[in-house]
Amino acid sequence: MITVETVTDLRHSVAGWRAAGQRVALVPTMGNLHEGHLDLVRKARSLADRVVVSIFVNPLQFGEGEDFASYPRTLIDDSDKLISVGTDLLFTPTVTEMYHRPQAIQTKVEVPGLSDLFCGASRPGHFVGVATVVCKLFNMAQPDVALFGEKDYQQLMVIRQMVQDLSLPIEILGLPTVREVDGLARSSRNGYLTDAERSIAPALYQQLQRSVEALRKGNFVIASLEQQAMARLESEGFTPDYYAIRRAEDLAEPTADDKSLVILAAAYLGKARLIDNIQITLE
Ligand code: PAF
């Protein structure tokens, strides 16, 4: 694996591979890699001749008072893990390499509508930051395919919409969430949990499963299912942010005719903001 910090070096390697007719996959990350990321890299390995992974803690997607400064940076460990799953190139740009100009006047990519809901409502500007950095990474690495985890379901939708709207010639692949044995979705932010919080954390996924059961049994009073879920999470020690049962395709409120749904949830547990979701197809 080679590690490069500059766009020039990244482009140089990728240009050589492309000239040789090789297919390139990109896995964008913010580092502190876990099994979910490694799954993406393994899948990328099976789809392309060359696998590029980026590690960049993107200031543009963090709001004021959020965890940009304290976000775990574990480059040495991450590099070892990436070597073990067959990464060809690790791209670790600095903030100034990615953004030459101050944030306020940096050109940005916005996917309106989708970006304003749920995580976007709680974290204003977050998805502009995500879309902008992912668009830049796509332009830098020029991948044929890029892979993302479904844990960030809304993020994946925003990226798919951006690719479609900007006619980017890149296939976007989402992979299922990787979970701990007790169901907790793997996340770089799980490290913020204290032991006591860690023992409560799986209740978020359990609640999603409970809602799936209710929907399967024909309970389609969406607003009351959502309210019950929020109340239950609160009683279990979370500070819920949102809990929403939506149409999987466009995150609109579902009607009784909609069969393909997604339940999206975010809740604080101490310092950690946990997000999770579950997709469901009704008979
Ligand atoms: O999911 C993440 O880790 C980040 O939002 C991403 C896609 C790497 C953009 O910074």
PDB file of C-alpha atoms and ligand atoms in Angstrom:
ATOM      1  CA  MET A   1       0.000   0.000   0.000  1.00  0.00           C
ATOM      2  CA  ILE A   2       1.248   3.456  -0.780  1.00  0.00           C
ATOM      3  CA  THR A   3       0.179   6.459   1.267  1.00  0.00           C
ATOM      4  CA  VAL A   4      -0.046   9.868  -0.371  1.00  0.00           C
ATOM      5  CA  GLU A   5      -1.012  13.243   1.034  1.00  0.00           C
ATOM      6  CA  THR A   6      -1.323  15.362  -2.068  1.00  0.00           C
ATOM      7  CA  VAL A   7      -3.865  15.481  -4.857  1.00  0.00           C
ATOM      8  CA  THR A   8      -1.009  15.532  -7.382  1.00  0.00           C
ATOM      9  CA  ASP A   9       0.369  12.221  -6.072  1.00  0.00           C
ATOM     10  CA  LEU A  10      -3.088  10.661  -5.939  1.00  0.00           C
ATOM     11  CA  ARG A  11      -3.838  11.715  -9.518  1.00  0.00           C
ATOM     12  CA  HIS A  12      -0.451  10.451 -10.680  1.00  0.00           C
ATOM     13  CA  SER A  13      -1.094   6.919  -9.335  1.00  0.00           C
ATOM     14  CA  VAL A  14      -4.669   6.766 -10.548  1.00  0.00           C
ATOM     15  CA  ALA A  15      -3.717   8.063 -14.019  1.00  0.00           C
ATOM     16  CA  GLY A  16      -1.192   5.226 -14.366  1.00  0.00           C
ATOM     17  CA  TRP A  17      -3.788   2.613 -13.419  1.00  0.00           C
ATOM     18  CA  ARG A  18      -6.387   4.092 -15.739  1.00  0.00           C
ATOM     19  CA  ALA A  19      -3.896   4.195 -18.610  1.00  0.00           C
ATOM     20  CA  ALA A  20      -3.389   0.458 -18.036  1.00  0.00           C
ATOM     21  CA  GLY A  21      -7.177  -0.039 -18.323  1.00  0.00           C
ATOM     22  CA  GLN A  22      -7.620  -0.829 -14.631  1.00  0.00           C
ATOM     23  CA  ARG A  23     -10.858  -0.284 -12.747  1.00  0.00           C
ATOM     24  CA  VAL A  24     -10.624   1.900  -9.634  1.00  0.00           C
ATOM     25  CA  ALA A  25     -12.753   1.748  -6.467  1.00  0.00           C
ATOM     26  CA  LEU A  26     -12.847   4.462  -3.795  1.00  0.00           C
ATOM     27  CA  VAL A  27     -13.819   4.052  -0.141  1.00  0.00           C
ATOM     28  CA  PRO A  28     -14.068   7.511   1.484  1.00  0.00           C
ATOM     29  CA  THR A  29     -13.694   7.468   5.286  1.00  0.00           C
ATOM     30  CA  MET A  30     -12.859   9.702   8.218  1.00  0.00           C
ATOM     31  CA  GLY A  31     -10.598   7.025   9.728  1.00  0.00           C
ATOM     32  CA  ASN A  32     -10.758   5.242  13.101  1.00  0.00           C
ATOM     33  CA  LEU A  33     -11.613   2.257  10.984  1.00  0.00           C
ATOM     34  CA  HIS A  34     -13.809  -0.598  12.149  1.00  0.00           C
ATOM     35  CA  GLU A  35     -15.168  -3.794  10.629  1.00  0.00           C
ATOM     36  CA  GLY A  36     -17.802  -1.804   8.682  1.00  0.00           C
ATOM     37  CA  HIS A  37     -15.094   0.109   6.816  1.00  0.00           C
ATOM     38  CA  LEU A  38     -13.043  -3.043   6.253  1.00  0.00           C
ATOM     39  CA  ASP A  39     -16.093  -4.727   4.719  1.00  0.00           C
ATOM     40  CA  LEU A  40     -16.318  -1.847   2.260  1.00  0.00           C
ATOM     41  CA  VAL A  41     -12.668  -2.284   1.333  1.00  0.00           C
ATOM     42  CA  ARG A  42     -13.039  -6.064   0.903  1.00  0.00           C
ATOM     43  CA  LYS A  43     -16.022  -5.539  -1.356  1.00  0.00           C
ATOM     44  CA  ALA A  44     -14.128  -2.834  -3.273  1.00  0.00           C
ATOM     45  CA  ARG A  45     -11.267  -5.320  -3.712  1.00  0.00           C
ATOM     46  CA  SER A  46     -13.665  -7.768  -5.352  1.00  0.00           C
ATOM     47  CA  LEU A  47     -15.055  -5.156  -7.741  1.00  0.00           C
ATOM     48  CA  ALA A  48     -12.002  -3.295  -8.962  1.00  0.00           C
ATOM     49  CA  ASP A  49      -8.354  -3.751  -9.901  1.00  0.00           C
ATOM     50  CA  ARG A  50      -7.264  -0.946  -7.597  1.00  0.00           C
ATOM     51  CA  VAL A  51      -8.655   0.187  -4.268  1.00  0.00           C
ATOM     52  CA  VAL A  52      -8.173   3.727  -2.973  1.00  0.00           C
ATOM     53  CA  VAL A  53      -9.192   4.577   0.607  1.00  0.00           C
ATOM     54  CA  SER A  54      -9.282   8.156   1.830  1.00  0.00           C
ATOM     55  CA  ILE A  55      -8.982   9.176   5.455  1.00  0.00           C
ATOM     56  CA  PHE A  56      -9.947  12.776   5.995  1.00  0.00           C
ATOM     57  CA  VAL A  57     -11.744  14.245   8.997  1.00  0.00           C
ATOM     58  CA  ASN A  58     -13.702  16.808   7.048  1.00  0.00           C
ATOM     59  CA  PRO A  59     -14.163  20.080   8.973  1.00  0.00           C
ATOM     60  CA  LEU A  60     -16.889  21.201   6.564  1.00  0.00           C
ATOM     61  CA  GLN A  61     -19.345  18.563   7.792  1.00  0.00           C
ATOM     62  CA  PHE A  62     -18.978  19.370  11.508  1.00  0.00           C
ATOM     63  CA  GLY A  63     -21.053  22.113  13.107  1.00  0.00           C
ATOM     64  CA  GLU A  64     -19.940  24.496  15.803  1.00  0.00           C
ATOM     65  CA  GLY A  65     -19.602  22.695  19.137  1.00  0.00           C
ATOM     66  CA  GLU A  66     -19.447  19.268  17.455  1.00  0.00           C
ATOM     67  CA  ASP A  67     -16.603  16.779  17.795  1.00  0.00           C
ATOM     68  CA  PHE A  68     -14.276  17.829  14.939  1.00  0.00           C
ATOM     69  CA  ALA A  69     -11.318  18.495  17.253  1.00  0.00           C
ATOM     70  CA  SER A  70     -11.808  15.359  19.356  1.00  0.00           C
ATOM     71  CA  TYR A  71     -12.788  12.996  16.512  1.00  0.00           C
ATOM     72  CA  PRO A  72     -10.503   9.945  16.919  1.00  0.00           C
ATOM     73  CA  ARG A  73      -7.458  10.068  14.662  1.00  0.00           C
ATOM     74  CA  THR A  74      -5.748   6.665  14.594  1.00  0.00           C
ATOM     75  CA  LEU A  75      -3.716   6.667  11.401  1.00  0.00           C
ATOM     76  CA  ILE A  76      -1.126   4.032  12.329  1.00  0.00           C
ATOM     77  CA  ASP A  77      -3.734   1.458  13.335  1.00  0.00           C
ATOM     78  CA  ASP A  78      -5.871   2.359  10.344  1.00  0.00           C
ATOM     79  CA  SER A  79      -2.945   1.863   7.943  1.00  0.00           C
ATOM     80  CA  ASP A  80      -2.259  -1.614   9.330  1.00  0.00           C
ATOM     81  CA  LYS A  81      -5.891  -2.583   8.941  1.00  0.00           C
ATOM     82  CA  LEU A  82      -6.005  -1.254   5.388  1.00  0.00           C
ATOM     83  CA  ILE A  83      -2.900  -3.199   4.431  1.00  0.00           C
ATOM     84  CA  SER A  84      -4.463  -6.380   5.844  1.00  0.00           C
ATOM     85  CA  VAL A  85      -7.491  -6.075   3.535  1.00  0.00           C
ATOM     86  CA  GLY A  86      -5.524  -5.288   0.388  1.00  0.00           C
ATOM     87  CA  THR A  87      -5.740  -1.520  -0.092  1.00  0.00           C
ATOM     88  CA  ASP A  88      -3.565  -0.186  -2.920  1.00  0.00           C
ATOM     89  CA  LEU A  89      -3.473   3.477  -1.997  1.00  0.00           C
ATOM     90  CA  LEU A  90      -4.301   5.440   1.144  1.00  0.00           C
ATOM     91  CA  PHE A  91      -5.015   9.128   0.605  1.00  0.00           C
ATOM     92  CA  THR A  92      -4.571  11.251   3.751  1.00  0.00           C
ATOM     93  CA  PRO A  93      -4.797  14.908   2.714  1.00  0.00           C
ATOM     94  CA  THR A  94      -4.368  17.756   5.167  1.00  0.00           C
ATOM     95  CA  VAL A  95      -7.156  20.296   5.595  1.00  0.00           C
ATOM     96  CA  THR A  96      -5.252  22.853   3.509  1.00  0.00           C
ATOM     97  CA  GLU A  97      -4.653  20.314   0.752  1.00  0.00           C
ATOM     98  CA  MET A  98      -8.418  19.740   0.548  1.00  0.00           C
ATOM     99  CA  TYR A  99      -9.546  23.299   1.107  1.00  0.00           C
ATOM    100  CA  HIS A 100      -7.297  26.052  -0.182  1.00  0.00           C
ATOM    101  CA  ARG A 101      -9.713  28.804   0.760  1.00  0.00           C
ATOM    102  CA  PRO A 102     -11.591  29.654   3.967  1.00  0.00           C
ATOM    103  CA  GLN A 103     -14.781  27.632   4.529  1.00  0.00           C
ATOM    104  CA  ALA A 104     -17.063  30.639   4.164  1.00  0.00           C
ATOM    105  CA  ILE A 105     -16.005  31.270   0.549  1.00  0.00           C
ATOM    106  CA  GLN A 106     -15.301  27.667  -0.504  1.00  0.00           C
ATOM    107  CA  THR A 107     -17.495  26.478  -3.421  1.00  0.00           C
ATOM    108  CA  LYS A 108     -19.985  23.962  -2.022  1.00  0.00           C
ATOM    109  CA  VAL A 109     -22.267  21.231  -3.275  1.00  0.00           C
ATOM    110  CA  GLU A 110     -25.803  21.227  -1.981  1.00  0.00           C
ATOM    111  CA  VAL A 111     -28.462  18.552  -2.384  1.00  0.00           C
ATOM    112  CA  PRO A 112     -31.561  20.444  -1.233  1.00  0.00           C
ATOM    113  CA  GLY A 113     -34.573  18.710   0.246  1.00  0.00           C
ATOM    114  CA  LEU A 114     -33.004  15.438   1.318  1.00  0.00           C
ATOM    115  CA  SER A 115     -30.265  17.315   3.162  1.00  0.00           C
ATOM    116  CA  ASP A 116     -32.727  19.275   5.266  1.00  0.00           C
ATOM    117  CA  LEU A 117     -34.390  16.298   6.972  1.00  0.00           C
ATOM    118  CA  PHE A 118     -33.444  14.289  10.076  1.00  0.00           C
ATOM    119  CA  CYS A 119     -29.644  14.447  10.539  1.00  0.00           C
ATOM    120  CA  GLY A 120     -29.630  17.537   8.302  1.00  0.00           C
ATOM    121  CA  ALA A 121     -32.221  19.270  10.480  1.00  0.00           C
ATOM    122  CA  SER A 122     -30.267  18.507  13.657  1.00  0.00           C
ATOM    123  CA  ARG A 123     -26.912  19.284  12.086  1.00  0.00           C
ATOM    124  CA  PRO A 124     -27.424  22.275   9.747  1.00  0.00           C
ATOM    125  CA  GLY A 125     -24.839  22.328   6.957  1.00  0.00           C
ATOM    126  CA  HIS A 126     -23.735  18.752   7.638  1.00  0.00           C
ATOM    127  CA  PHE A 127     -24.804  17.299   4.304  1.00  0.00           C
ATOM    128  CA  VAL A 128     -23.421  20.275   2.354  1.00  0.00           C
ATOM    129  CA  GLY A 129     -20.101  19.398   3.967  1.00  0.00           C
ATOM    130  CA  VAL A 130     -20.496  15.720   3.107  1.00  0.00           C
ATOM    131  CA  ALA A 131     -21.610  16.321  -0.499  1.00  0.00           C
ATOM    132  CA  THR A 132     -18.807  18.845  -1.053  1.00  0.00           C
ATOM    133  CA  VAL A 133     -16.011  16.626   0.248  1.00  0.00           C
ATOM    134  CA  VAL A 134     -17.314  13.506  -1.492  1.00  0.00           C
ATOM    135  CA  CYS A 135     -17.648  15.413  -4.781  1.00  0.00           C
ATOM    136  CA  LYS A 136     -14.073  16.668  -4.395  1.00  0.00           C
ATOM    137  CA  LEU A 137     -12.795  13.171  -3.571  1.00  0.00           C
ATOM    138  CA  PHE A 138     -14.601  11.826  -6.650  1.00  0.00           C
ATOM    139  CA  ASN A 139     -12.932  14.481  -8.816  1.00  0.00           C
ATOM    140  CA  MET A 140      -9.545  13.736  -7.296  1.00  0.00           C
ATOM    141  CA  ALA A 141      -9.638   9.933  -7.416  1.00  0.00           C
ATOM    142  CA  GLN A 142     -11.919   9.523 -10.460  1.00  0.00           C
ATOM    143  CA  PRO A 143     -13.182   6.134  -9.312  1.00  0.00           C
ATOM    144  CA  ASP A 144     -15.420   3.834 -11.346  1.00  0.00           C
ATOM    145  CA  VAL A 145     -17.187   2.780  -8.184  1.00  0.00           C
ATOM    146  CA  ALA A 146     -17.427   4.208  -4.649  1.00  0.00           C
ATOM    147  CA  LEU A 147     -18.641   2.358  -1.567  1.00  0.00           C
ATOM    148  CA  PHE A 148     -20.458   3.618   1.542  1.00  0.00           C
ATOM    149  CA  GLY A 149     -22.089   2.013   4.583  1.00  0.00           C
ATOM    150  CA  GLU A 150     -25.869   1.873   4.885  1.00  0.00           C
ATOM    151  CA  LYS A 151     -25.639   2.874   8.545  1.00  0.00           C
ATOM    152  CA  ASP A 152     -25.559   6.425   7.206  1.00  0.00           C
ATOM    153  CA  TYR A 153     -28.684   5.810   5.138  1.00  0.00           C
ATOM    154  CA  GLN A 154     -29.510   9.468   4.593  1.00  0.00           C
ATOM    155  CA  GLN A 155     -25.904  10.239   3.647  1.00  0.00           C
ATOM    156  CA  LEU A 156     -26.010   7.470   1.056  1.00  0.00           C
ATOM    157  CA  MET A 157     -29.209   8.935  -0.407  1.00  0.00           C
ATOM    158  CA  VAL A 158     -27.678  12.413  -0.550  1.00  0.00           C
ATOM    159  CA  ILE A 159     -24.599  11.043  -2.343  1.00  0.00           C
ATOM    160  CA  ARG A 160     -26.688   9.050  -4.836  1.00  0.00           C
ATOM    161  CA  GLN A 161     -28.764  12.161  -5.574  1.00  0.00           C
ATOM    162  CA  MET A 162     -25.650  14.290  -6.030  1.00  0.00           C
ATOM    163  CA  VAL A 163     -24.144  11.759  -8.450  1.00  0.00           C
ATOM    164  CA  GLN A 164     -27.355  11.692 -10.448  1.00  0.00           C
ATOM    165  CA  ASP A 165     -27.865  15.477 -10.456  1.00  0.00           C
ATOM    166  CA  LEU A 166     -24.248  16.255 -11.396  1.00  0.00           C
ATOM    167  CA  SER A 167     -24.059  13.386 -13.957  1.00  0.00           C
ATOM    168  CA  LEU A 168     -20.964  11.924 -12.319  1.00  0.00           C
ATOM    169  CA  PRO A 169     -19.933   8.677 -14.067  1.00  0.00           C
ATOM    170  CA  ILE A 170     -19.542   6.758 -10.800  1.00  0.00           C
ATOM    171  CA  GLU A 171     -21.410   3.725  -9.527  1.00  0.00           C
ATOM    172  CA  ILE A 172     -22.440   4.102  -5.870  1.00  0.00           C
ATOM    173  CA  LEU A 173     -22.700   0.981  -3.788  1.00  0.00           C
ATOM    174  CA  GLY A 174     -24.156   0.798  -0.269  1.00  0.00           C
ATOM    175  CA  LEU A 175     -23.259  -2.107   2.014  1.00  0.00           C
ATOM    176  CA  PRO A 176     -25.258  -3.393   5.002  1.00  0.00           C
ATOM    177  CA  THR A 177     -24.433  -2.098   8.468  1.00  0.00           C
ATOM    178  CA  VAL A 178     -21.958  -4.216  10.380  1.00  0.00           C
ATOM    179  CA  ARG A 179     -23.080  -4.807  13.980  1.00  0.00           C
ATOM    180  CA  GLU A 180     -21.583  -5.927  17.258  1.00  0.00           C
ATOM    181  CA  VAL A 181     -22.928  -9.273  18.536  1.00  0.00           C
ATOM    182  CA  ASP A 182     -25.480  -7.416  20.668  1.00  0.00           C
ATOM    183  CA  GLY A 183     -26.776  -5.505  17.638  1.00  0.00           C
ATOM    184  CA  LEU A 184     -25.089  -2.128  18.152  1.00  0.00           C
ATOM    185  CA  ALA A 185     -24.133  -0.666  14.771  1.00  0.00           C
ATOM    186  CA  ARG A 186     -20.377  -0.311  14.395  1.00  0.00           C
ATOM    187  CA  SER A 187     -19.383   3.335  14.442  1.00  0.00           C
ATOM    188  CA  SER A 188     -16.231   5.322  15.024  1.00  0.00           C
ATOM    189  CA  ARG A 189     -18.192   7.269  17.642  1.00  0.00           C
ATOM    190  CA  ASN A 190     -18.978   4.193  19.786  1.00  0.00           C
ATOM    191  CA  GLY A 191     -15.627   4.816  21.451  1.00  0.00           C
ATOM    192  CA  TYR A 192     -17.187   7.827  23.176  1.00  0.00           C
ATOM    193  CA  LEU A 193     -19.505   5.542  25.195  1.00  0.00           C
ATOM    194  CA  THR A 194     -18.757   4.836  28.843  1.00  0.00           C
ATOM    195  CA  ASP A 195     -19.195   1.213  30.009  1.00  0.00           C
ATOM    196  CA  ALA A 196     -22.638   2.028  31.404  1.00  0.00           C
ATOM    197  CA  GLU A 197     -23.705   3.742  28.157  1.00  0.00           C
ATOM    198  CA  ARG A 198     -22.280   0.907  26.078  1.00  0.00           C
ATOM    199  CA  SER A 199     -24.576  -1.535  27.889  1.00  0.00           C
ATOM    200  CA  ILE A 200     -27.622   0.634  27.067  1.00  0.00           C
ATOM    201  CA  ALA A 201     -26.609   1.339  23.440  1.00  0.00           C
ATOM    202  CA  PRO A 202     -27.979  -1.881  21.807  1.00  0.00           C
ATOM    203  CA  ALA A 203     -31.491  -0.792  22.871  1.00  0.00           C
ATOM    204  CA  LEU A 204     -31.551   1.555  19.874  1.00  0.00           C
ATOM    205  CA  TYR A 205     -31.414  -1.338  17.409  1.00  0.00           C
ATOM    206  CA  GLN A 206     -33.805  -3.361  19.584  1.00  0.00           C
ATOM    207  CA  GLN A 207     -36.307  -0.519  19.312  1.00  0.00           C
ATOM    208  CA  LEU A 208     -35.958  -0.486  15.522  1.00  0.00           C
ATOM    209  CA  GLN A 209     -36.661  -4.232  15.507  1.00  0.00           C
ATOM    210  CA  ARG A 210     -39.707  -3.699  17.742  1.00  0.00           C
ATOM    211  CA  SER A 211     -41.105  -1.173  15.274  1.00  0.00           C
ATOM    212  CA  VAL A 212     -40.522  -3.615  12.413  1.00  0.00           C
ATOM    213  CA  GLU A 213     -42.537  -6.249  14.268  1.00  0.00           C
ATOM    214  CA  ALA A 214     -45.377  -3.788  14.885  1.00  0.00           C
ATOM    215  CA  LEU A 215     -45.454  -2.806  11.199  1.00  0.00           C
ATOM    216  CA  ARG A 216     -45.411  -6.457  10.141  1.00  0.00           C
ATOM    217  CA  LYS A 217     -48.363  -7.119  12.441  1.00  0.00           C
ATOM    218  CA  GLY A 218     -50.279  -4.439  10.537  1.00  0.00           C
ATOM    219  CA  ASN A 219     -49.930  -1.543  12.980  1.00  0.00           C
ATOM    220  CA  PHE A 220     -49.627   1.319  10.527  1.00  0.00           C
ATOM    221  CA  VAL A 221     -50.315   4.284  12.792  1.00  0.00           C
ATOM    222  CA  ILE A 222     -46.941   5.773  11.978  1.00  0.00           C
ATOM    223  CA  ALA A 223     -47.053   8.854  14.220  1.00  0.00           C
ATOM    224  CA  SER A 224     -47.968   6.835  17.283  1.00  0.00           C
ATOM    225  CA  LEU A 225     -45.313   4.183  16.579  1.00  0.00           C
ATOM    226  CA  GLU A 226     -42.747   6.978  16.305  1.00  0.00           C
ATOM    227  CA  GLN A 227     -43.895   8.644  19.525  1.00  0.00           C
ATOM    228  CA  GLN A 228     -43.891   5.368  21.448  1.00  0.00           C
ATOM    229  CA  ALA A 229     -40.376   4.647  20.222  1.00  0.00           C
ATOM    230  CA  MET A 230     -39.100   8.081  21.275  1.00  0.00           C
ATOM    231  CA  ALA A 231     -40.681   7.662  24.732  1.00  0.00           C
ATOM    232  CA  ARG A 232     -39.224   4.189  25.162  1.00  0.00           C
ATOM    233  CA  LEU A 233     -35.738   5.321  24.148  1.00  0.00           C
ATOM    234  CA  GLU A 234     -35.971   8.192  26.609  1.00  0.00           C
ATOM    235  CA  SER A 235     -37.016   5.822  29.402  1.00  0.00           C
ATOM    236  CA  GLU A 236     -34.001   3.666  28.585  1.00  0.00           C
ATOM    237  CA  GLY A 237     -31.590   6.554  29.093  1.00  0.00           C
ATOM    238  CA  PHE A 238     -31.218   8.026  25.579  1.00  0.00           C
ATOM    239  CA  THR A 239     -31.921  11.588  24.577  1.00  0.00           C
ATOM    240  CA  PRO A 240     -33.634  10.826  21.293  1.00  0.00           C
ATOM    241  CA  ASP A 241     -33.086  13.242  18.420  1.00  0.00           C
ATOM    242  CA  TYR A 242     -35.486  11.781  15.849  1.00  0.00           C
ATOM    243  CA  TYR A 243     -37.248   8.526  15.117  1.00  0.00           C
ATOM    244  CA  ALA A 244     -38.928   8.327  11.731  1.00  0.00           C
ATOM    245  CA  ILE A 245     -40.669   5.646   9.703  1.00  0.00           C
ATOM    246  CA  ARG A 246     -40.387   6.626   6.066  1.00  0.00           C
ATOM    247  CA  ARG A 247     -40.637   5.407   2.502  1.00  0.00           C
ATOM    248  CA  ALA A 248     -37.240   3.886   1.677  1.00  0.00           C
ATOM    249  CA  GLU A 249     -37.093   5.381  -1.787  1.00  0.00           C
ATOM    250  CA  ASP A 250     -37.405   9.097  -0.973  1.00  0.00           C
ATOM    251  CA  LEU A 251     -37.905   9.427   2.810  1.00  0.00           C
ATOM    252  CA  ALA A 252     -41.475  10.679   2.284  1.00  0.00           C
ATOM    253  CA  GLU A 253     -44.150   9.787   4.840  1.00  0.00           C
ATOM    254  CA  PRO A 254     -45.457   6.363   3.887  1.00  0.00           C
ATOM    255  CA  THR A 255     -49.014   5.523   2.973  1.00  0.00           C
ATOM    256  CA  ALA A 256     -50.564   2.123   3.662  1.00  0.00           C
ATOM    257  CA  ASP A 257     -49.735   1.173   0.035  1.00  0.00           C
ATOM    258  CA  ASP A 258     -45.991   1.641   0.525  1.00  0.00           C
ATOM    259  CA  LYS A 259     -44.216  -1.653   1.033  1.00  0.00           C
ATOM    260  CA  SER A 260     -40.589  -0.621   1.096  1.00  0.00           C
ATOM    261  CA  LEU A 261     -39.845   1.364   4.260  1.00  0.00           C
ATOM    262  CA  VAL A 262     -36.918   2.516   6.320  1.00  0.00           C
ATOM    263  CA  ILE A 263     -36.907   3.406   9.989  1.00  0.00           C
ATOM    264  CA  LEU A 264     -34.297   6.012  10.839  1.00  0.00           C
ATOM    265  CA  ALA A 265     -33.216   6.944  14.343  1.00  0.00           C
ATOM    266  CA  ALA A 266     -30.692   9.161  16.084  1.00  0.00           C
ATOM    267  CA  ALA A 267     -30.239   9.455  19.819  1.00  0.00           C
ATOM    268  CA  TYR A 268     -27.662  10.856  22.183  1.00  0.00           C
ATOM    269  CA  LEU A 269     -26.136   8.689  24.836  1.00  0.00           C
ATOM    270  CA  GLY A 270     -23.780  10.855  26.868  1.00  0.00           C
ATOM    271  CA  LYS A 271     -21.274  12.397  24.457  1.00  0.00           C
ATOM    272  CA  ALA A 272     -22.120   9.999  21.635  1.00  0.00           C
ATOM    273  CA  ARG A 273     -24.741  10.689  19.005  1.00  0.00           C
ATOM    274  CA  LEU A 274     -25.757   7.246  17.758  1.00  0.00           C
ATOM    275  CA  ILE A 275     -27.578   6.770  14.473  1.00  0.00           C
ATOM    276  CA  ASP A 276     -29.072   3.615  13.077  1.00  0.00           C
ATOM    277  CA  ASN A 277     -31.713   2.450  10.652  1.00  0.00           C
ATOM    278  CA  ILE A 278     -33.455  -0.656   9.458  1.00  0.00           C
ATOM    279  CA  GLN A 279     -35.000  -1.361   6.070  1.00  0.00           C
ATOM    280  CA  ILE A 280     -38.174  -3.354   5.803  1.00  0.00           C
ATOM    281  CA  THR A 281     -40.235  -4.790   2.972  1.00  0.00           C
ATOM    282  CA  LEU A 282     -43.838  -5.487   3.917  1.00  0.00           C
ATOM    283  CA  GLU A 283     -45.775  -8.328   2.321  1.00  0.00           C
TER     284      GLU A 283
HETATM  285  O1  PAF B   1     -19.293   8.578   6.404  1.00  0.00           O
HETATM  286  C1  PAF B   1     -18.230   9.210   6.567  1.00  0.00           C
HETATM  287  O2  PAF B   1     -17.276   8.736   7.180  1.00  0.00           O
HETATM  288  C2  PAF B   1     -18.085  10.611   5.988  1.00  0.00           C
HETATM  289  O3  PAF B   1     -19.276  11.316   6.092  1.00  0.00           O
HETATM  290  C3  PAF B   1     -17.558  10.627   4.534  1.00  0.00           C
HETATM  291  C4  PAF B   1     -18.517   9.965   3.574  1.00  0.00           C
HETATM  292  C5  PAF B   1     -16.218   9.938   4.482  1.00  0.00           C
HETATM  293  C6  PAF B   1     -17.376  12.079   4.073  1.00  0.00           C
HETATM  294  O4  PAF B   1     -16.481  12.772   4.904  1.00  0.00           O
END
